[in-house]
Amino acid sequence: MPALYKKPSPPSDDKRWKIVETRMRRMGDRPAALIEALHAAQEAFGYLDESALHFVGDTLGVPHSRVYGVATFYSFFTLKPQGEHTCVVCTGTACYINGAKEILAGLERELHVKPKQTTPDNKLSILTARCLGACSLAPAVIVDGEVAGKINTGELIARLEAM
Amino acid sequence: MSEQNAPARPARRRPAEETHEGPTRAHAYVCEAASCMSLQAHDITVKLGEAAAAAGQSDVIVKRVGCMGLCAAGPLVQIPETGEMFNAVSPDAVGPIVAALKKVKPGAEKLPHGPFFEHQVRVVTENFGELDPESLDDYLGRGGYEALQKVLSEMTSTEVREEITKSGLRGRGGAGYPTGLKWTTVAKAPGTQKYVICNADEGDPGAFMDRSVLESDPFRVLEGMAIAAFAVHATEGYIYCRAEYPLAVARLRSAIRQAQRAGFLGQGIADTSFTFDVQIRLGAGAFVCGEETALIASVEGKRGTPRPRPPYPAVEGLFGCPTLINNVESFANVPAILRKGSEWYSAMGVGKSKGTKVFALAGRIVNTGLVEVPMGMSLREIVYDIGGGIIDGRPFKAVQTGGPSGGCIPAQFLDMPMTYESLIEVGSFMGSGGLIVMDDTSCMVDVAKYFMDFCRDESCGKCVPCRVGTTQMWMLLDKITRGQADLIDLAQLERLAGVVQKMSLCGLGQGAPNPIFSTLRYFRDEYMAHIEERRCPAGVCEFDAVEVPA
């Protein structure tokens, strides 16, 4: 029987698929590697599209339905591409009582974009995080990978508009 | 989110230490844990090394260390010989530190001054702020792996379990289950393949103890896990860590690699027949995965949904095998207990709560940061003596412990000793150790709504009471904060909270109503003000306009 099984080939000849394949192979291409494989694919491509989900599922022998189930269950995985810039607003308790709510309201009022949305011009995505662990800097946001602490709505919007 | 979330890449460049020759006169420790790292702490290490070298101070070592605890004042630099500490250092202004280093005479290390440091007792955090978290040699120099070597050469697995049982160590993840008992159950469970899992899925918002331990002293956790594996006859281990902690994951990976190379992980550890290896599994942003059965499902690559217990993971866990699951802080306590003995450990603390506890102080408090105190210290000492009191000297209102499953402790219990039992008595919960301090600018109904919003979002959806109940409770709380509720709604809320608490499958649902119960118990007047007077005493809630009857 094993002779009948053919390992699926990547959806394209993009070299980044090699990273995903290696990560899966290291864990023996077993179904238990599913989450690690999705992490690898998202790290490489920024988001998970249908071809990535199919490829990972076929390699690990996991039904597509279950791959989709796992990818949508965990909030860390995103099935849509992000905007050019990202702004992650921490909504942990310390940030919340220090004004994260006003920051989100301000972003919606001024830039017309809600959490988990991207502006129509594809410039900016707003995300929220449960807790960045930067509680000493509350309220904290991450703009394009850089933490900005003790920030107020005006400063943040000025910074985002300048990008 | 991984890219955006990375506070900074871990240090590639080795600190100045390697280039240095001859005797050392002074050290400068630069905190490179996540909070300081996000304020360019690594640039400080580099710039300070360059500045010291430029000033001709070749007998000074600039070293990267783990969290110093006082995160609010970061980035921090400390001179251990004098105990001098520099707050809010900027990479472009390291001059004063170089000047201070010039005056240092070699001598024993001193603790930094001030009540923040002097009131603490450090067990888990004993190496914090002193150890280079990416150097195994440094860890070995501070007594690292002594405990594991002692265990492997002098003790039997039964003796190790007895020692842990006698120490009175209880699970630091929050529930406080006796660790020795858990180890014994796993050791006695039938089966040849057993696993050890370290739960580093620190999901409670406002809690960052586990992250700090992994970032500041990762070898300690690996040593604790290896000892546990020896005690329960396991050969494979997993660390389930949040993907939101990129620095912690990077340091763990580095620690695992170094430990494997030095023979502290892998086959034949420390020249014995004992074999144990550790792998990292990344979480993916699901709070419920902190629950042990959901965590196991997630390690197996499935959706993180809990299942009914029994069978407990100690009997039937990962891949159906007996599995020991402990929290990061529990494992980090283990090497110290075996090195110094269970009697030393159980002498700390009060009643059934032994040892120390690491707390993360956050919210409206002056000294936001990480502290370790003996069990049984009063909340007042933690908040006022160590924490420096409330920002702007405002009145203390409550402290929230235990995250979304915990409760609020009002001012009348400030003198209560912090133990597992006393916290449950006042309707809260130890939780993983996040303490969020609130002043009079926080509305307690709004806080309850915030936690309910968290729970309804994080509910995995497997059982109905939690999936539907949390949403319904959130809607009722929302109604109250909009001034649209009446007393019937309040009665409904209380009834529903009881149902969800009793009927939910796992800790998430069972604990979800706790913030409601505890705020109702101590701050019912605030609920009444919202309902009967349409007034928010803290001025947080905005009420809908009143409809005038036609």
Short mmCIF file of C-alpha atoms in Angstrom, two decimals, chain A residues 90-149:
data_model
loop_
_atom_site.label_atom_id
_atom_site.label_comp_id
_atom_site.label_asym_id
_atom_site.label_seq_id
_atom_site.Cartn_x
_atom_site.Cartn_y
_atom_site.Cartn_z
CA CYS A 90 -3.53 45.71 23.32
CA THR A 91 -6.83 45.13 25.08
CA GLY A 92 -5.45 43.41 28.16
CA THR A 93 -6.86 44.42 31.53
CA ALA A 94 -4.09 46.88 32.39
CA CYS A 95 -4.39 48.59 29.01
CA TYR A 96 -8.17 48.53 29.21
CA ILE A 97 -8.35 50.40 32.49
CA ASN A 98 -5.70 52.81 31.22
CA GLY A 99 -7.61 53.78 28.09
CA ALA A 100 -7.40 51.13 25.32
CA LYS A 101 -11.15 51.53 24.81
CA GLU A 102 -10.75 55.20 23.90
CA ILE A 103 -7.96 54.36 21.47
CA LEU A 104 -10.15 51.89 19.57
CA ALA A 105 -13.06 54.33 19.58
CA GLY A 106 -10.74 57.09 18.34
CA LEU A 107 -9.43 54.94 15.49
CA GLU A 108 -12.96 54.13 14.42
CA ARG A 109 -14.04 57.76 14.61
CA GLU A 110 -11.05 59.26 12.82
CA LEU A 111 -9.89 56.54 10.44
CA HIS A 112 -13.18 54.63 10.05
CA VAL A 113 -11.61 51.28 10.68
CA LYS A 114 -12.59 48.73 13.29
CA PRO A 115 -10.51 45.95 14.85
CA LYS A 116 -9.74 43.09 12.44
CA GLN A 117 -10.43 45.38 9.49
CA THR A 118 -8.24 46.93 6.85
CA THR A 119 -8.75 50.40 5.37
CA PRO A 120 -10.23 50.37 1.82
CA ASP A 121 -6.94 51.59 0.33
CA ASN A 122 -5.24 48.54 1.89
CA LYS A 123 -2.85 50.77 3.83
CA LEU A 124 -3.62 49.93 7.42
CA SER A 125 -4.95 46.92 9.32
CA ILE A 126 -6.12 47.26 12.89
CA LEU A 127 -5.76 44.24 15.11
CA THR A 128 -6.28 43.68 18.77
CA ALA A 129 -4.28 41.50 21.12
CA ARG A 130 -5.41 39.94 24.37
CA CYS A 131 -2.33 41.02 26.24
CA LEU A 132 1.08 41.91 24.92
CA GLY A 133 2.60 41.51 28.36
CA ALA A 134 3.73 45.13 28.14
CA CYS A 135 1.49 46.01 31.06
CA SER A 136 4.00 48.50 32.43
CA LEU A 137 3.58 50.53 29.24
CA ALA A 138 -0.23 50.56 29.30
CA PRO A 139 -1.94 51.51 27.09
CA ALA A 140 0.35 49.85 24.56
CA VAL A 141 0.11 49.43 20.79
CA ILE A 142 2.41 47.82 18.26
CA VAL A 143 2.83 49.74 15.03
CA ASP A 144 4.61 47.68 12.37
CA GLY A 145 6.40 45.57 14.94
CA GLU A 146 7.46 48.42 17.19
CA VAL A 147 5.94 48.76 20.63
CA ALA A 148 4.67 52.19 21.53
CA GLY A 149 3.70 52.53 25.16
#
